[in-house]
PDB file of C-alpha atoms in Angstrom:
ATOM      1  CA  VAL A 893       0.000   0.000   0.000  1.00  0.00           C
ATOM      2  CA  GLY A 894       1.333   3.440  -0.948  1.00  0.00           C
ATOM      3  CA  VAL A 895       0.906   4.831   2.531  1.00  0.00           C
ATOM      4  CA  THR A 896       3.460   2.436   4.038  1.00  0.00           C
ATOM      5  CA  PRO A 897       6.639   4.463   3.342  1.00  0.00           C
ATOM      6  CA  MET A 898       4.894   7.769   4.080  1.00  0.00           C
ATOM      7  CA  ALA A 899       3.431   6.447   7.335  1.00  0.00           C
ATOM      8  CA  SER A 900       6.914   5.337   8.371  1.00  0.00           C
ATOM      9  CA  ILE A 901       8.305   8.797   7.642  1.00  0.00           C
ATOM     10  CA  LEU A 902       5.423  10.449   9.501  1.00  0.00           C
ATOM     11  CA  ALA A 903       6.013   8.174  12.509  1.00  0.00           C
ATOM     12  CA  HIS A 904       9.695   9.131  12.534  1.00  0.00           C
ATOM     13  CA  VAL A 905       8.898  12.849  12.353  1.00  0.00           C
ATOM     14  CA  LEU A 906       6.368  12.523  15.169  1.00  0.00           C
ATOM     15  CA  GLN A 907       8.914  10.663  17.290  1.00  0.00           C
ATOM     16  CA  THR A 908      11.733  13.142  16.723  1.00  0.00           C
ATOM     17  CA  GLY A 909       9.557  16.234  16.994  1.00  0.00           C
ATOM     18  CA  GLY A 910       8.607  18.599  14.220  1.00  0.00           C
ATOM     19  CA  THR A 911       9.378  21.847  16.003  1.00  0.00           C
ATOM     20  CA  SER A 912      12.746  20.830  17.435  1.00  0.00           C
ATOM     21  CA  GLY A 913      14.585  23.090  15.017  1.00  0.00           C
ATOM     22  CA  SER A 914      16.093  20.284  12.993  1.00  0.00           C
ATOM     23  CA  GLY A 915      12.825  18.817  11.718  1.00  0.00           C
ATOM     24  CA  PRO A 916       9.964  20.272   9.721  1.00  0.00           C
ATOM     25  CA  GLN A 917       7.974  23.135  11.185  1.00  0.00           C
ATOM     26  CA  ARG A 918       4.776  21.793   9.668  1.00  0.00           C
ATOM     27  CA  VAL A 919       3.617  18.485   8.235  1.00  0.00           C
ATOM     28  CA  ILE A 920       0.717  18.159   5.823  1.00  0.00           C
ATOM     29  CA  PHE A 921      -0.156  14.492   5.437  1.00  0.00           C
ATOM     30  CA  VAL A 922      -2.384  13.760   2.429  1.00  0.00           C
ATOM     31  CA  TRP A 923      -3.691  10.247   1.980  1.00  0.00           C
ATOM     32  CA  SER A 924      -6.001   9.084  -0.807  1.00  0.00           C
ATOM     33  CA  PHE A 925      -7.449   5.606  -0.485  1.00  0.00           C
ATOM     34  CA  ARG A 926     -10.122   3.515  -2.170  1.00  0.00           C
ATOM     35  CA  ASP A 927     -11.172   1.367   0.781  1.00  0.00           C
ATOM     36  CA  ARG A 928     -12.075   3.116   4.024  1.00  0.00           C
ATOM     37  CA  GLY A 929     -10.953   0.050   5.993  1.00  0.00           C
ATOM     38  CA  VAL A 930      -7.286   0.896   5.390  1.00  0.00           C
ATOM     39  CA  LEU A 931      -7.577   3.737   7.894  1.00  0.00           C
ATOM     40  CA  TYR A 932      -7.351   1.146  10.630  1.00  0.00           C
ATOM     41  CA  TRP A 933      -3.844   0.206   9.465  1.00  0.00           C
ATOM     42  CA  CYS A 934      -2.629   3.608  10.635  1.00  0.00           C
ATOM     43  CA  LYS A 935      -5.205   4.341  13.321  1.00  0.00           C
ATOM     44  CA  ASP A 936      -2.693   4.874  16.158  1.00  0.00           C
ATOM     45  CA  LEU A 937      -0.401   6.975  13.975  1.00  0.00           C
ATOM     46  CA  LEU A 938      -3.280   9.171  12.773  1.00  0.00           C
ATOM     47  CA  GLU A 939      -4.485   9.663  16.343  1.00  0.00           C
ATOM     48  CA  ARG A 940      -1.013  10.782  17.479  1.00  0.00           C
ATOM     49  CA  ALA A 941      -0.628  13.090  14.472  1.00  0.00           C
ATOM     50  CA  ALA A 942      -4.058  14.647  14.979  1.00  0.00           C
ATOM     51  CA  GLN A 943      -3.044  15.761  18.482  1.00  0.00           C
ATOM     52  CA  LEU A 944      -0.196  17.945  17.239  1.00  0.00           C
ATOM     53  CA  PRO A 945      -0.841  21.539  16.181  1.00  0.00           C
ATOM     54  CA  TRP A 946       1.879  21.421  13.505  1.00  0.00           C
ATOM     55  CA  VAL A 947       0.359  18.427  11.676  1.00  0.00           C
ATOM     56  CA  GLN A 948      -2.548  18.650   9.241  1.00  0.00           C
ATOM     57  CA  LEU A 949      -4.280  15.500   8.039  1.00  0.00           C
ATOM     58  CA  HIS A 950      -6.062  15.381   4.673  1.00  0.00           C
ATOM     59  CA  LEU A 951      -7.771  11.997   4.329  1.00  0.00           C
ATOM     60  CA  HIS A 952      -9.613  11.340   1.051  1.00  0.00           C
ATOM     61  CA  HIS A 953     -11.816   8.338   0.302  1.00  0.00           C
ATOM     62  CA  THR A 954     -11.742   8.265  -3.494  1.00  0.00           C
ATOM     63  CA  ARG A 955     -14.522   5.720  -3.947  1.00  0.00           C
ATOM     64  CA  ALA A 956     -16.962   7.309  -1.519  1.00  0.00           C
ATOM     65  CA  THR A 957     -20.220   8.622  -2.825  1.00  0.00           C
ATOM     66  CA  ALA A 958     -21.170  12.251  -2.350  1.00  0.00           C
ATOM     67  CA  LEU A 959     -23.872  11.109   0.075  1.00  0.00           C
ATOM     68  CA  SER A 960     -21.337   9.511   2.403  1.00  0.00           C
ATOM     69  CA  ALA A 961     -19.019  12.466   2.839  1.00  0.00           C
ATOM     70  CA  PRO A 962     -17.817  14.387   4.646  1.00  0.00           C
ATOM     71  CA  SER A 963     -17.872  12.170   7.665  1.00  0.00           C
ATOM     72  CA  ALA A 964     -15.752  11.378  10.676  1.00  0.00           C
ATOM     73  CA  MET A 965     -14.191   8.098  11.708  1.00  0.00           C
ATOM     74  CA  ASP A 966     -12.630   8.016  15.128  1.00  0.00           C
ATOM     75  CA  GLU A 967     -12.325  11.809  15.068  1.00  0.00           C
ATOM     76  CA  HIS A 968     -10.489  11.852  11.719  1.00  0.00           C
ATOM     77  CA  VAL A 969     -12.340  13.808   9.083  1.00  0.00           C
ATOM     78  CA  VAL A 970     -12.556  11.829   5.879  1.00  0.00           C
ATOM     79  CA  VAL A 971     -13.623  13.599   2.700  1.00  0.00           C
ATOM     80  CA  SER A 972     -14.962  11.906  -0.412  1.00  0.00           C
ATOM     81  CA  GLY A 973     -13.146  12.299  -3.699  1.00  0.00           C
ATOM     82  CA  ARG A 974      -9.615  13.156  -4.650  1.00  0.00           C
ATOM     83  CA  PRO A 975      -7.628  15.878  -2.894  1.00  0.00           C
ATOM     84  CA  ASP A 976      -7.036  19.169  -4.689  1.00  0.00           C
ATOM     85  CA  LEU A 977      -3.254  18.950  -4.645  1.00  0.00           C
ATOM     86  CA  ASP A 978      -2.792  22.425  -6.159  1.00  0.00           C
ATOM     87  CA  VAL A 979      -4.646  23.974  -3.226  1.00  0.00           C
ATOM     88  CA  ILE A 980      -2.739  21.896  -0.667  1.00  0.00           C
ATOM     89  CA  VAL A 981       0.681  22.758  -2.133  1.00  0.00           C
ATOM     90  CA  ASP A 982      -0.272  26.425  -2.421  1.00  0.00           C
ATOM     91  CA  ALA A 983      -1.255  26.447   1.258  1.00  0.00           C
ATOM     92  CA  ALA A 984       2.015  24.749   2.190  1.00  0.00           C
ATOM     93  CA  ILE A 985       4.103  27.433   0.493  1.00  0.00           C
ATOM     94  CA  GLY A 986       1.909  30.318   1.651  1.00  0.00           C
ATOM     95  CA  ARG A 987       0.274  31.271  -1.626  1.00  0.00           C
ATOM     96  CA  SER A 988      -3.033  32.988  -1.781  1.00  0.00           C
ATOM     97  CA  ARG A 989      -5.474  31.785  -4.391  1.00  0.00           C
ATOM     98  CA  VAL A 990      -7.906  33.740  -6.491  1.00  0.00           C
ATOM     99  CA  ASP A 991     -10.733  31.821  -8.129  1.00  0.00           C
ATOM    100  CA  VAL A 992     -11.807  33.185 -11.504  1.00  0.00           C
ATOM    101  CA  GLY A 993     -14.656  31.184 -12.980  1.00  0.00           C
ATOM    102  CA  PHE A 994     -13.387  27.668 -13.515  1.00  0.00           C
ATOM    103  CA  THR A 995      -9.717  28.604 -13.350  1.00  0.00           C
ATOM    104  CA  ASP A 996      -7.506  29.156 -10.367  1.00  0.00           C
ATOM    105  CA  ALA A 997      -4.897  31.867 -10.593  1.00  0.00           C
ATOM    106  CA  ALA A 998      -2.115  31.422  -8.078  1.00  0.00           C
ATOM    107  CA  ILE A 999      -0.451  34.582  -6.826  1.00  0.00           C
ATOM    108  CA  VAL A1000       2.992  34.422  -5.261  1.00  0.00           C
ATOM    109  CA  PRO A1001       4.893  37.605  -4.505  1.00  0.00           C
ATOM    110  CA  ARG A1002       8.288  37.257  -6.212  1.00  0.00           C
ATOM    111  CA  SER A1003       9.955  38.693  -3.092  1.00  0.00           C
ATOM    112  CA  ARG A1004       8.562  35.847  -1.004  1.00  0.00           C
ATOM    113  CA  ILE A1005      10.071  33.174  -3.238  1.00  0.00           C
ATOM    114  CA  ASP A1006      13.407  34.937  -3.676  1.00  0.00           C
ATOM    115  CA  SER A1007      13.911  35.756  -0.004  1.00  0.00           C
ATOM    116  CA  SER A1008      12.551  32.553   1.490  1.00  0.00           C
ATOM    117  CA  ASN A1009      15.061  30.206   3.072  1.00  0.00           C
ATOM    118  CA  SER A1010      12.394  27.608   3.659  1.00  0.00           C
ATOM    119  CA  ARG A1011      11.813  24.679   1.371  1.00  0.00           C
ATOM    120  CA  VAL A1012       8.803  22.452   0.983  1.00  0.00           C
ATOM    121  CA  ALA A1013       9.559  18.770   0.730  1.00  0.00           C
ATOM    122  CA  VAL A1014       6.889  16.851  -1.145  1.00  0.00           C
ATOM    123  CA  LEU A1015       6.991  13.085  -0.779  1.00  0.00           C
ATOM    124  CA  THR A1016       4.649  10.965  -2.867  1.00  0.00           C
ATOM    125  CA  CYS A1017       4.060   7.275  -3.296  1.00  0.00           C
ATOM    126  CA  GLY A1018       1.360   5.837  -5.499  1.00  0.00           C
ATOM    127  CA  PRO A1019       0.267   4.933  -8.990  1.00  0.00           C
ATOM    128  CA  ALA A1020       2.137   6.588 -11.864  1.00  0.00           C
ATOM    129  CA  SER A1021      -0.807   8.846 -12.736  1.00  0.00           C
ATOM    130  CA  MET A1022      -0.921  10.290  -9.218  1.00  0.00           C
ATOM    131  CA  VAL A1023       2.852  10.696  -9.021  1.00  0.00           C
ATOM    132  CA  ASP A1024       2.799  12.450 -12.423  1.00  0.00           C
ATOM    133  CA  ALA A1025       0.127  14.868 -11.176  1.00  0.00           C
ATOM    134  CA  VAL A1026       2.164  15.663  -8.051  1.00  0.00           C
ATOM    135  CA  ARG A1027       5.348  16.097 -10.107  1.00  0.00           C
ATOM    136  CA  SER A1028       3.547  18.556 -12.397  1.00  0.00           C
ATOM    137  CA  ILE A1029       2.545  20.701  -9.408  1.00  0.00           C
ATOM    138  CA  VAL A1030       5.998  20.560  -7.813  1.00  0.00           C
ATOM    139  CA  ASP A1031       7.708  21.475 -11.090  1.00  0.00           C
ATOM    140  CA  ARG A1032       5.757  24.768 -11.105  1.00  0.00           C
ATOM    141  CA  ASN A1033       6.850  25.672  -7.575  1.00  0.00           C
ATOM    142  CA  PRO A1034      10.515  26.620  -7.128  1.00  0.00           C
ATOM    143  CA  VAL A1035      10.463  26.211  -3.330  1.00  0.00           C
ATOM    144  CA  CYS A1036       9.349  22.572  -3.582  1.00  0.00           C
ATOM    145  CA  HIS A1037      11.555  19.495  -3.680  1.00  0.00           C
ATOM    146  CA  LEU A1038      10.058  16.146  -4.735  1.00  0.00           C
ATOM    147  CA  HIS A1039      10.808  12.616  -3.614  1.00  0.00           C
ATOM    148  CA  GLU A1040       8.708  10.051  -5.444  1.00  0.00           C
ATOM    149  CA  GLU A1041       7.988   6.352  -5.351  1.00  0.00           C
ATOM    150  CA  THR A1042       5.717   4.702  -7.886  1.00  0.00           C
ATOM    151  CA  PHE A1043       3.792   1.455  -7.819  1.00  0.00           C
ATOM    152  CA  GLU A1044       1.032  -0.076  -9.885  1.00  0.00           C
ATOM    153  CA  LEU A1045      -1.969  -1.923  -8.505  1.00  0.00           C
TER     154      LEU A1045
END
């Protein structure tokens, strides 16, 4: 399952502390899954992560019907459908978004990118189509660095 390496990394970050100065200041954990039952594989990890103010969980049940979402399972909010990765990455790097009809125009002050010492690490593991979509977003964002792992179901 694609979450296995990412869950291991999240567990390590939670154990070592995200605000210790050497680790990340913020973690945004995005997980898309077809079967809601897989949440139980990481139940303890998700519960620990949800307690920390510097961790955001985005859990997306891709095969859920619109009638079944949003919902909560053991205090974890699960949303139906795929995550909007553009919006999540923009939030991670501090962009503001302006919606114009059906298009999103991202606005990033050039001074913010040029003067920022912070980097956004994006780690992805999943089917090639998902990894390609993430790579496309990261390639447009100069403060992002991508680590990818691909698998096929």
